Short mmCIF file of C-alpha atoms in Angstrom, two decimals:
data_model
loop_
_atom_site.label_atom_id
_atom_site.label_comp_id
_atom_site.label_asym_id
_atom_site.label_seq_id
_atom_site.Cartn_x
_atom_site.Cartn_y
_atom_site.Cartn_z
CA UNK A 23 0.00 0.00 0.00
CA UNK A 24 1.22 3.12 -1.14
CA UNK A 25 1.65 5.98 1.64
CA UNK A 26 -1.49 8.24 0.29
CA UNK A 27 -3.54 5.32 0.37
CA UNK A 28 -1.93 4.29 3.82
CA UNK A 29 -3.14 8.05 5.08
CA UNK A 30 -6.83 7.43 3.99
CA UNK A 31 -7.41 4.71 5.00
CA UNK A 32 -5.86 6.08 8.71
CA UNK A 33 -8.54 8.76 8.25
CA UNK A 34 -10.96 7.00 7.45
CA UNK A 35 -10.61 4.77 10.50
CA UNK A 36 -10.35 7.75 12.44
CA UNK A 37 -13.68 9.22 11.32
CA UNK A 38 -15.48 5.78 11.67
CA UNK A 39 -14.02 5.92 14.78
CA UNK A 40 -15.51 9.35 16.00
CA UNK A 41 -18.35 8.10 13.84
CA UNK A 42 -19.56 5.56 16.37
CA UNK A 43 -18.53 7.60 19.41
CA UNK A 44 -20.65 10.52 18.23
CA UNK A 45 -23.38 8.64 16.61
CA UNK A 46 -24.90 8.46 20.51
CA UNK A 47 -23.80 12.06 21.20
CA UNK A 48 -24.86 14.21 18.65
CA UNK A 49 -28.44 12.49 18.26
CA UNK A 50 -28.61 12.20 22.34
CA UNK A 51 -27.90 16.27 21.98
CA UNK A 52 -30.66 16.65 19.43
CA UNK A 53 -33.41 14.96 21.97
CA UNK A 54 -32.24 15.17 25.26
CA UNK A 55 -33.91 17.94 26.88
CA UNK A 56 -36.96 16.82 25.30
CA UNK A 57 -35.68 13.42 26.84
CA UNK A 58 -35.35 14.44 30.38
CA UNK A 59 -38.14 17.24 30.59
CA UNK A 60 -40.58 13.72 29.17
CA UNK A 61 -39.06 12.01 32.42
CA UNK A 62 -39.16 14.81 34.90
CA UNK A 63 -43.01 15.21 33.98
CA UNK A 64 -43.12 11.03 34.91
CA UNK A 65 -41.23 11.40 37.88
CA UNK A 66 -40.26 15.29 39.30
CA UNK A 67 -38.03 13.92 41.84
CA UNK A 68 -35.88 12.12 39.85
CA UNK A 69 -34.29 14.49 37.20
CA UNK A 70 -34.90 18.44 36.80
CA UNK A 71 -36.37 19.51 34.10
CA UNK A 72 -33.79 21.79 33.03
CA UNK A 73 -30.86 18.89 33.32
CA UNK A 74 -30.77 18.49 29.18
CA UNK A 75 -29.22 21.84 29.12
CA UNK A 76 -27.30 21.94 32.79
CA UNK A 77 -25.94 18.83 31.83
CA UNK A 78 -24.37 19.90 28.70
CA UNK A 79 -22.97 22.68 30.50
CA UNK A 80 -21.42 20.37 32.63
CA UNK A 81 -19.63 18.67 29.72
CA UNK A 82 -18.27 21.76 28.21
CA UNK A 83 -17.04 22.82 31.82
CA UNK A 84 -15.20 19.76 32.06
CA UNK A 85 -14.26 19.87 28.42
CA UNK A 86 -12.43 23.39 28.66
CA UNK A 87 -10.95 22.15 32.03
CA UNK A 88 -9.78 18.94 30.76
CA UNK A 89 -8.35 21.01 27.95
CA UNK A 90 -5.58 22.93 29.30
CA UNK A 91 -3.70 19.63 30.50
CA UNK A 92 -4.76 16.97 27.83
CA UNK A 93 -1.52 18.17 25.51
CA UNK A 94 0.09 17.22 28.60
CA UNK A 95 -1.41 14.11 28.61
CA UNK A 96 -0.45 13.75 24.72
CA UNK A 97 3.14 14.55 25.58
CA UNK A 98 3.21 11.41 27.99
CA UNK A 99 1.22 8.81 25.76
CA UNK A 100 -0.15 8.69 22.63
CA UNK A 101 -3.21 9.69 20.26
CA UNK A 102 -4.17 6.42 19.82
CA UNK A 103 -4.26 6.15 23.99
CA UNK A 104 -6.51 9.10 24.06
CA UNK A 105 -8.38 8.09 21.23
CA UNK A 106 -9.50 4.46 23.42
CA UNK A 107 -9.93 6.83 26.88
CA UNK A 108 -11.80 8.86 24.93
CA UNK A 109 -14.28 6.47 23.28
CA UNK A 110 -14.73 4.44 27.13
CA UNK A 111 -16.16 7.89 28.55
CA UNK A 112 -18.36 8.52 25.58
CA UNK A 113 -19.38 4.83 26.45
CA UNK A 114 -20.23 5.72 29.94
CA UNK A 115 -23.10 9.18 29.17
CA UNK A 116 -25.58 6.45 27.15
CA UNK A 117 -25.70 4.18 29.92
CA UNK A 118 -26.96 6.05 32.29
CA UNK A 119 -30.17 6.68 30.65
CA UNK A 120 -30.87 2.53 31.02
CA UNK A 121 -31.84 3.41 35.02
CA UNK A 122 -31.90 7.35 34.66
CA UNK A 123 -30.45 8.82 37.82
CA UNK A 124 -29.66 13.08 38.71
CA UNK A 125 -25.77 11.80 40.70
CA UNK A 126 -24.90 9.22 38.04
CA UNK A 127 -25.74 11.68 34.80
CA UNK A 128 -24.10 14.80 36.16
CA UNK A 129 -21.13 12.70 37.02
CA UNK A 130 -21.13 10.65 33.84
CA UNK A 131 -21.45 14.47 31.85
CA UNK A 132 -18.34 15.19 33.43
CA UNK A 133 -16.20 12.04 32.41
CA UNK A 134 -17.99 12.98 28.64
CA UNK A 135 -16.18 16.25 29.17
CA UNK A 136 -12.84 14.95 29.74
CA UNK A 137 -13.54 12.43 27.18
CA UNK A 138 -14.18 15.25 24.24
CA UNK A 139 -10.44 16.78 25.39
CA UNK A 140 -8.98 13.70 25.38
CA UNK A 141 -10.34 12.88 21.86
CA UNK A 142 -9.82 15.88 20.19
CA UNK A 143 -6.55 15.69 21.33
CA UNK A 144 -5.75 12.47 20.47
CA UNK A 145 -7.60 13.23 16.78
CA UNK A 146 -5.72 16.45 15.75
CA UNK A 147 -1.98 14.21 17.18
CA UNK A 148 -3.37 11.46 15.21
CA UNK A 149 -4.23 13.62 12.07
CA UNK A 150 -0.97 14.85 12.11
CA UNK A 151 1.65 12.37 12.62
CA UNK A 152 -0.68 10.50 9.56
CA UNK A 153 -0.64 13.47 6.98
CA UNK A 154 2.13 16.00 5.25
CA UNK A 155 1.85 19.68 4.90
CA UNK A 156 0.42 18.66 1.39
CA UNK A 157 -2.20 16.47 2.60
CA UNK A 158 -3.41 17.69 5.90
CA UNK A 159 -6.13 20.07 4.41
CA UNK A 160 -7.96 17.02 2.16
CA UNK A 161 -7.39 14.36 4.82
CA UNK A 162 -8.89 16.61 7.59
CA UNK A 163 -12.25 17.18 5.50
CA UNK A 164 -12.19 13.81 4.22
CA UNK A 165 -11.94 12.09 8.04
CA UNK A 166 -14.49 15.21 8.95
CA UNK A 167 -16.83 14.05 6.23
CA UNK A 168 -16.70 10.05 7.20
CA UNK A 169 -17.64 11.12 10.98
CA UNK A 170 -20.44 12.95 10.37
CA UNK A 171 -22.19 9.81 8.59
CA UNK A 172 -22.91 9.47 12.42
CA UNK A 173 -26.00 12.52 12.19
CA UNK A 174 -27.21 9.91 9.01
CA UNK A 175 -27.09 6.45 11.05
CA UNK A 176 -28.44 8.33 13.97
CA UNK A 177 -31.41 9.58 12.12
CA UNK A 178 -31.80 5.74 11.09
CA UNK A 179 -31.44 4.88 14.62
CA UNK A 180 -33.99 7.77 15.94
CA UNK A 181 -36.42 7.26 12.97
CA UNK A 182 -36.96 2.97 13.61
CA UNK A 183 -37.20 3.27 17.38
CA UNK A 184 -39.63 6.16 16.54
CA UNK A 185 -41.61 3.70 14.64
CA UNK A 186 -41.78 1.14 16.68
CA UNK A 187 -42.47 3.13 19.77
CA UNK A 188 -45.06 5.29 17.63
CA UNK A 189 -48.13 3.49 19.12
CA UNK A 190 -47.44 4.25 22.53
CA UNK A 191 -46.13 7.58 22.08
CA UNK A 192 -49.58 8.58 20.62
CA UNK A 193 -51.27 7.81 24.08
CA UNK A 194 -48.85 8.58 25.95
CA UNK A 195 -50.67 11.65 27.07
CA UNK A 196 -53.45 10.13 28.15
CA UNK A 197 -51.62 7.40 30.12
CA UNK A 198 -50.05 10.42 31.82
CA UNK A 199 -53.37 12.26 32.79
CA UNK A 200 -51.70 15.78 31.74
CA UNK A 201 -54.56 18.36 31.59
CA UNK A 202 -52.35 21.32 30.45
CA UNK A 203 -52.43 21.68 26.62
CA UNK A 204 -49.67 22.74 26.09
CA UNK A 205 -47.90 19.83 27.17
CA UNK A 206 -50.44 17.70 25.62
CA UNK A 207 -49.36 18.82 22.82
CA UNK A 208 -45.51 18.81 22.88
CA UNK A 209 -43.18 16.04 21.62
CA UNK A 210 -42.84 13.37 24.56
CA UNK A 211 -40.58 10.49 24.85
CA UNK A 212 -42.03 7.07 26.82
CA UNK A 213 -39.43 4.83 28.99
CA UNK A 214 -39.89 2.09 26.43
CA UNK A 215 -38.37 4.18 23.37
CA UNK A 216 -35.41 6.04 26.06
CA UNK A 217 -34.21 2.36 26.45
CA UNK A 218 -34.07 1.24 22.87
CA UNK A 219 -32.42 4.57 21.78
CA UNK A 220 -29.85 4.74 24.74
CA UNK A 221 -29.11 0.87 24.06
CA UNK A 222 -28.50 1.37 20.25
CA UNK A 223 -26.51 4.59 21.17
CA UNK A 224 -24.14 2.57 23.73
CA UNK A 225 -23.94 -0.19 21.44
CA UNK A 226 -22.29 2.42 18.44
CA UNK A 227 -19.84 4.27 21.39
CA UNK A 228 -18.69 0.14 22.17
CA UNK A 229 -17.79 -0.22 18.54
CA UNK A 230 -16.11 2.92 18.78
CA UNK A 231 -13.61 1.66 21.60
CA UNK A 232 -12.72 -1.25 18.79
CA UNK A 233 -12.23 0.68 16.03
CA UNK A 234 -9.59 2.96 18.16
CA UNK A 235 -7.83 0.07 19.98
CA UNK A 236 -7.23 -1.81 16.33
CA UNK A 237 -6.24 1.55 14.32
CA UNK A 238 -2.81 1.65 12.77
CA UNK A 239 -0.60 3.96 14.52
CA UNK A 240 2.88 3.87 12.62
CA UNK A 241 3.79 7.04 11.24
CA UNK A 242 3.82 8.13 7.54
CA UNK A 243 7.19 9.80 6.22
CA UNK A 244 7.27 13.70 6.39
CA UNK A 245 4.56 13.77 8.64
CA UNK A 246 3.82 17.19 10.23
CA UNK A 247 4.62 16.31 13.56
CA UNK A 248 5.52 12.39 14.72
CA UNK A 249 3.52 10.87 17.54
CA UNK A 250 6.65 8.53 19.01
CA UNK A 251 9.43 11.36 19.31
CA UNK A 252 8.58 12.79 23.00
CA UNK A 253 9.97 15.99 23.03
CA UNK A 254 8.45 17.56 25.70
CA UNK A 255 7.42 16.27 29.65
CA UNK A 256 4.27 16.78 31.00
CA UNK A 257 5.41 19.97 33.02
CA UNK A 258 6.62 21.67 30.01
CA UNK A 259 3.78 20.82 27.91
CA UNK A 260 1.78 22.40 30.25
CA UNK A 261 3.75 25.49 29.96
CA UNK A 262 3.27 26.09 26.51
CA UNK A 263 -0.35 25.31 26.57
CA UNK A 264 -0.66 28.34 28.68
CA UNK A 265 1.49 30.57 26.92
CA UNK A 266 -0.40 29.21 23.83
CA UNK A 267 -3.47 30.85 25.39
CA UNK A 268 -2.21 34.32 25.85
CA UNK A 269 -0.49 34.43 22.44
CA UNK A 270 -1.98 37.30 20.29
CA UNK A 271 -2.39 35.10 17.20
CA UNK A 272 -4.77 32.98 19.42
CA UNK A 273 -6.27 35.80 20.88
CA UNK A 274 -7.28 37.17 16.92
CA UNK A 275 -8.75 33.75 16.68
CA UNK A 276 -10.77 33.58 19.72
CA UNK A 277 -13.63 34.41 17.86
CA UNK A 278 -13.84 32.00 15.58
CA UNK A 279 -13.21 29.16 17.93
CA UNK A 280 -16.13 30.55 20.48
CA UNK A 281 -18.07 30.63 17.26
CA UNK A 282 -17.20 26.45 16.92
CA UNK A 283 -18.71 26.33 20.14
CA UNK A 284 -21.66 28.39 20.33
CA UNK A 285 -23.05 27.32 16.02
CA UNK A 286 -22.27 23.94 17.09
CA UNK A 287 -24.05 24.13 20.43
CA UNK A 288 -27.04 25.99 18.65
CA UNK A 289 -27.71 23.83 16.29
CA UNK A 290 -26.86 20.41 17.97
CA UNK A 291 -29.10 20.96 20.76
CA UNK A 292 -31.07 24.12 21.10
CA UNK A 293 -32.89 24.38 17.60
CA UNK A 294 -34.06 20.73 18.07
CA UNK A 295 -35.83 20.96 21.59
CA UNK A 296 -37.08 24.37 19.81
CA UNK A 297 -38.45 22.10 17.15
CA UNK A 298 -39.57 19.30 19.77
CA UNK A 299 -41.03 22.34 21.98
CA UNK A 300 -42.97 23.91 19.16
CA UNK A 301 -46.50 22.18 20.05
CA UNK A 302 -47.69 23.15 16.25
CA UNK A 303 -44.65 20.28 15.47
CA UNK A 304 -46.65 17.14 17.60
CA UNK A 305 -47.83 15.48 14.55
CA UNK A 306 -44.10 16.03 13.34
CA UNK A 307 -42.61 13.04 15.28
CA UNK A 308 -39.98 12.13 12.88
CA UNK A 309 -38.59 15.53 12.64
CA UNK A 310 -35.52 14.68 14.89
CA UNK A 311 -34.58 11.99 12.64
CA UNK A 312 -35.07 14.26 9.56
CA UNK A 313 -33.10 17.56 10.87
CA UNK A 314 -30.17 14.94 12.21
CA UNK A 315 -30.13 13.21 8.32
CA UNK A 316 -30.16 16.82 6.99
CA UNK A 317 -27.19 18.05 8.96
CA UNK A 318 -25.08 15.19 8.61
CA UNK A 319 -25.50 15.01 4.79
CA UNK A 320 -24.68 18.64 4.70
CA UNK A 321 -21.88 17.87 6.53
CA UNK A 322 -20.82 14.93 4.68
CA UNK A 323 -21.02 16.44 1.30
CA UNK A 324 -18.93 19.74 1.79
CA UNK A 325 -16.41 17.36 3.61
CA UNK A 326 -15.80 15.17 0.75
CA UNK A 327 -16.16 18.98 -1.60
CA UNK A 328 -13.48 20.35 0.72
CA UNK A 329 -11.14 17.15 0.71
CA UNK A 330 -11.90 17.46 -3.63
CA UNK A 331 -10.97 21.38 -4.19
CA UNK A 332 -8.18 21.02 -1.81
CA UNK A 333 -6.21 19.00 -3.89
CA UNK A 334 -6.93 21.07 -6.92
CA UNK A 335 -7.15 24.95 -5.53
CA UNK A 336 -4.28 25.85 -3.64
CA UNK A 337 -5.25 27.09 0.39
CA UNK A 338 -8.87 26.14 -0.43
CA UNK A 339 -9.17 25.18 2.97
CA UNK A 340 -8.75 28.83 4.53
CA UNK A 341 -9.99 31.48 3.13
CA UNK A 342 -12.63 29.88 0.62
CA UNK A 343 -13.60 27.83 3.39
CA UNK A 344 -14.16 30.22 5.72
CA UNK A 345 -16.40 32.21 3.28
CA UNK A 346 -18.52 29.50 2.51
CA UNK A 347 -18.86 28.57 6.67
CA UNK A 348 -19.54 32.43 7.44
CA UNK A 349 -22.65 32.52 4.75
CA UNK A 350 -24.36 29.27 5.59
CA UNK A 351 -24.07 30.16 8.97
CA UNK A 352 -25.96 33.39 7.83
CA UNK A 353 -29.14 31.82 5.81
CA UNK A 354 -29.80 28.83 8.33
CA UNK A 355 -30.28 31.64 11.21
CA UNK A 356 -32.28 33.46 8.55
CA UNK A 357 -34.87 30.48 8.12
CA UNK A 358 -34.72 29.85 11.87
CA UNK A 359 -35.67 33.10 12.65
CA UNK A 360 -38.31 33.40 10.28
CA UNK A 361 -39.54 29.73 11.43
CA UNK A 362 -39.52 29.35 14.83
CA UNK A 363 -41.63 30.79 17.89
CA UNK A 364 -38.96 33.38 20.47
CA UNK A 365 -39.84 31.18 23.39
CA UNK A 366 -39.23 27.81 22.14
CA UNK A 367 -35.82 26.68 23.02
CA UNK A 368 -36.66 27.24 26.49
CA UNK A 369 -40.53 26.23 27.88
CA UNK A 370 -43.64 24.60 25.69
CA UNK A 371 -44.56 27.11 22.92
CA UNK A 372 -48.22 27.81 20.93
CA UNK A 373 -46.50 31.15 19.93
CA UNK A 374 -46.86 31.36 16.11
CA UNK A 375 -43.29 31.78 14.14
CA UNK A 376 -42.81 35.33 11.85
CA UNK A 377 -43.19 33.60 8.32
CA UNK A 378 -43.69 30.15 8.26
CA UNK A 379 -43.96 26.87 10.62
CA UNK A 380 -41.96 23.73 10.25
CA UNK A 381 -42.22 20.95 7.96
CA UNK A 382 -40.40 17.89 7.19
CA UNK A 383 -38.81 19.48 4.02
CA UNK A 384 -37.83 22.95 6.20
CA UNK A 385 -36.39 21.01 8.61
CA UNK A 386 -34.11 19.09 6.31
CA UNK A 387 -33.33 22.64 4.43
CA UNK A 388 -32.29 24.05 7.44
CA UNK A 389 -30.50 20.90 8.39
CA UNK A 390 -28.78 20.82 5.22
CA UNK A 391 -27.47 24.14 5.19
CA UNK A 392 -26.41 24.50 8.56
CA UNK A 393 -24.29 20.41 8.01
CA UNK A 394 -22.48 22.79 5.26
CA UNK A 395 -21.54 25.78 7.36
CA UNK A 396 -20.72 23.56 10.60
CA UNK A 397 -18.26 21.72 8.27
CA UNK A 398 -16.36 24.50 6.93
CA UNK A 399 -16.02 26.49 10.34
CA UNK A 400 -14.68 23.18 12.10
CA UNK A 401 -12.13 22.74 8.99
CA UNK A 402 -10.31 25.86 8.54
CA UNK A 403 -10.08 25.47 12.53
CA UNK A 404 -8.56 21.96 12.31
CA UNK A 405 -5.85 23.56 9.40
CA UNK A 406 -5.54 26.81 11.13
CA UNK A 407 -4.12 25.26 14.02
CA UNK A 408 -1.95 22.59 12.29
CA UNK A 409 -0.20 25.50 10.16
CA UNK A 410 -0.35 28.37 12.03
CA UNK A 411 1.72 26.78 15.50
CA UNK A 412 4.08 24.78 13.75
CA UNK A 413 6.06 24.19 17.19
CA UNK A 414 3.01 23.95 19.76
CA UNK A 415 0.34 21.97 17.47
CA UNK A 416 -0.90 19.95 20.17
CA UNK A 417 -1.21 22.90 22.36
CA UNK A 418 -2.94 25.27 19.34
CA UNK A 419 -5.56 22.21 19.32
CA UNK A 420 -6.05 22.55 22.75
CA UNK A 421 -6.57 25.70 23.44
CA UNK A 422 -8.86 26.22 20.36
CA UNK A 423 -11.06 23.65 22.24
CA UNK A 424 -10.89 25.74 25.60
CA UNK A 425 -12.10 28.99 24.01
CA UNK A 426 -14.92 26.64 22.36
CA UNK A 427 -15.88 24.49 25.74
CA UNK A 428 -16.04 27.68 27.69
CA UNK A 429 -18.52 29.13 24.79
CA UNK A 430 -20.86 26.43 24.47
CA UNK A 431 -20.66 25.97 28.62
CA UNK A 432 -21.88 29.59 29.06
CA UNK A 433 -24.75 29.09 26.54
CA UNK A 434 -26.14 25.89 28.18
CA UNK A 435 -25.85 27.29 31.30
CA UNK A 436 -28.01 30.94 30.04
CA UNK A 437 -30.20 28.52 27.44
CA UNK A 438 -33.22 28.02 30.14
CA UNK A 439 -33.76 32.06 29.81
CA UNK A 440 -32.19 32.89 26.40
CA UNK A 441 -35.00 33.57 23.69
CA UNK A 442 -34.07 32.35 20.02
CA UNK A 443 -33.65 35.32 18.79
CA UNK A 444 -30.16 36.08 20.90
CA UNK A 445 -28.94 33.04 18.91
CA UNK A 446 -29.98 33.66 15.27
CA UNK A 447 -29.02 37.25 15.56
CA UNK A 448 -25.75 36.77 17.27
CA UNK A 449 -24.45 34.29 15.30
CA UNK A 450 -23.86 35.27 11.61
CA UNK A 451 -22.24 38.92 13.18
CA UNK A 452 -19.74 36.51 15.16
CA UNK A 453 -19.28 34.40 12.08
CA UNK A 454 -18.03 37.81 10.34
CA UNK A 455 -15.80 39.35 12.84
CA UNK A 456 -14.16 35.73 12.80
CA UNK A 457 -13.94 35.45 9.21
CA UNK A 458 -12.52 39.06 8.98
CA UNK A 459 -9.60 37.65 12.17
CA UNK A 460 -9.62 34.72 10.30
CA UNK A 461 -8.10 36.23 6.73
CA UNK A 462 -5.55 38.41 8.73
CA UNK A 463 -3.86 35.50 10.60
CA UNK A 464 -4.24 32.71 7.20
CA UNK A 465 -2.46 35.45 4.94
CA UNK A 466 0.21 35.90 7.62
CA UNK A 467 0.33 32.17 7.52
CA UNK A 468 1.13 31.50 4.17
CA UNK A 469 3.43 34.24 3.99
CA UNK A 470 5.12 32.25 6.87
CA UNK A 471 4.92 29.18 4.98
CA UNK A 472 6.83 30.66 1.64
CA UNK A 473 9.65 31.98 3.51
CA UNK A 474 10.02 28.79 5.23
CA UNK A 475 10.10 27.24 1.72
CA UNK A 476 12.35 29.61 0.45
CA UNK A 477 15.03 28.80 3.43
CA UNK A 478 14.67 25.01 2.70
CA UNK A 479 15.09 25.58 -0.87
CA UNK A 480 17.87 27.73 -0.21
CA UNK A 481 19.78 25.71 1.79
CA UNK A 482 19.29 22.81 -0.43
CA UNK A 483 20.58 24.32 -3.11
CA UNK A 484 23.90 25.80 -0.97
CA UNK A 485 24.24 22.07 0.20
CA UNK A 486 24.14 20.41 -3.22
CA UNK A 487 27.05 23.26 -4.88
CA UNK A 488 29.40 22.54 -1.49
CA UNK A 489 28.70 18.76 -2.64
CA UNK A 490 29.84 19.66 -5.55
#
């Protein structure tokens, strides 16, 4: 096997990989305050209502903790290490939902926190020692693009257990003796279909570990950075992940990283329980499974688009990129706005939406076009930080993640008593003062990277007269 076949096929196992871990995550994110507020109405004393969103907060906490020390972690082990840690905590969050307790979910939302540093971590040292400065930008997108199939076998997961839990879903109201409409009317979710979705999402996070524990991890020749030369100690990893965090160039790209946190915490799990809340949607009870398709075949195609113009269109994978992300971002918000009641994301709405009301076909739109914009934003991050440190990668991937935890932590934590509006507003002017940061710091970049070219070339060619 030839060594650009030996780095797809390492990126491909690397985004089946995150695949199976996320598979549970991202459609347990898409229902789970609808989950736990259908519980809470069951049984008040055993979950809060608000513990979707609190929980979540807890993860990100714990993420952006977990993140300042996981490079550290790196410098002592391995990505392929991290990756199997990683993929045993994302194991653990599922399983709780099979005898649903408040002490074992907030605790098991913390190990998912440390989990999503150690995986990230592990993924970006991974990426890395298996790519070359000419392939990182296409086998980023392309591993991006085979993980986010998870969004399209989770809608096939939420969609069948829908199904077959239809029946008792319809009467479920009734069985409950709920006399307030509203809540007659909103999207509920019975014990019987929690277990069968929590149970298929553990089983995808268990082939997850597998896949991890029986990747390759030898590394390919002129790989950006090698995973088996150790050249710094815990300590002064450490060290440079702090000074990483005060660096200007990170501070220019603070924005876009909180805007990786706060798009991807919008539209993972705040515009679906505004969907589920929406009590026009309770004839709509596929609509999860629809919106999660949408996103992850958005995502999907502008991976494998990105991974295709990158090898043709020099630095596609900036600026371009970045464009593209900034005015997807833009229209989804745009349709959400126009869509979907103020109130929504945060109690039972009848409130009626500015233009329209949801459909199947809307949702998917949206869903589409958001998959598109999510993709490029989380790209030109993954390459920004890969070219832009070229001596602290680990550490640029860290802190990235830190400015992006403590983003999405402060939005679960306000999302109870933030109105919609705060989000669809707020997000395409953040996606274009980070796009703006963004070109500054890729042009400076590049110019970086010709001089550096110019001194290799340089000295090669001094070298080869002395030979001479």
């Amino acid at each position: 096997m030839n060594q650009r076949r030996f780095e797809l096929l390492c990126a491909a196992l690397l985004g089946f990989g995150q695949l199976c871990i996320m598979t549970g995550f991202d459609s347990e994110s898409f229902i789970l305050e609808s989950v736990i507020h259908s519980i809470h109405e069951r049984e008040p004393a055993r979950i809060s209502q608000y513990a979707g969103y609190y929980g979540q907060a807890v993860i990100y906490a714990f993420y952006m903790i977990a993140c300042m020390f996981s490079p550290s972690i790196l410098a002592i082990s391995t990505p392929k290490v991290n990756l199997v840690l990683s993929a045993i905590f994302f194991t653990a969050f599922p399983i709780g939902f099979l005898f649903t307790n408040s002490y074992y979910y907030f605790f098991s939302c913390a190990l998912l926190g440390v989990g999503f540093a150690l995986f990230y971590q592990g993924q970006g040292g991974y990426l890395t020692s298996h790519s070359t400065r000419e392939t990182i930008e296409s086998n980023v997108s392309f591993s991006w693009s085979v993980a986010c199939c998870c969004m399209i076998l989770g809608s096939g997961i939420l969609a069948i257990i829908t199904k077959v839990s239809s029946t008792e879903i319809e009467h479920l109201p009734e069985a409950l003796n709920i006399t307030n409409e509203a809540h007659k009317m909103e999207r509920r979710f019975s014990d019987m279909e929690i277990s069968f979705l929590f149970t298929a999402f553990t089983g995808c996070s268990v082939l997850g570990i597998i896949t991890f524990f029986l990747m390759p991890s030898k590394d390919v020749e002129n790989c950006i950075e090698s995973s088996s030369e150790k050249k710094e100690t815990f300590t002064g990893a450490f060290k440079l992940t702090c000074s990483t965090l005060v660096s200007w160039k990170m501070v220019q790209l603070m924005p876009l990283f909180c805007l990786v946190g706060l798009n991807t915490s919008f539209w993972l799990s705040v515009f679906p329980t505004a969907m589920s809340f929406t009590t026009h949607n309770s004839h709509l009870i596929y609509l999860p499974a629809v919106y999660s398709c949408a996103v992850g075949s958005g995502e999907v195609v502008m991976g494998i688009l990105i991974s295709f113009l990158s090898k043709r269109i020099k630095n596609f994978g900036q600026k371009p990129t970045m464009t593209i992300g900034a005015i997807f971002t833009l229209i989804y918000c745009v349709l959400i706005h126009l869509s979907t009641a103020m109130d929504a994301p945060m109690r039972p709405s009848h409130a009626e939406p500015i233009l329209f009301h949801h459909s199947y076909l809307l949702a998917f739109t949206i869903g589409f076009i958001c998959g598109i914009g999510d993709c490029c934003i989380n790209s030109v991050r993954s390459v920004i930080c890969a070219l832009a440190w070229p001596k602290r990668r680990p550490q640029a991937f860290s802190v990235s993640k830190v400015f992006q935890a403590l983003a999405s932590c402060i939005l679960f934590f306000l999302s109870p008593i933030t109105p919609l509006y705060v989000y669809t507003i707020g997000l395409p002017v953040l996606s274009i003062i980070a796009a703006i940061l963004f070109f500054s710091i890729a042009k400076r970049t590049q110019t970086m990277e010709r001089k550096m070219t110019e001194g290799t070339r340089n000295a090669f060619e001094i070298g080869k007269k002395l030979n001479l």
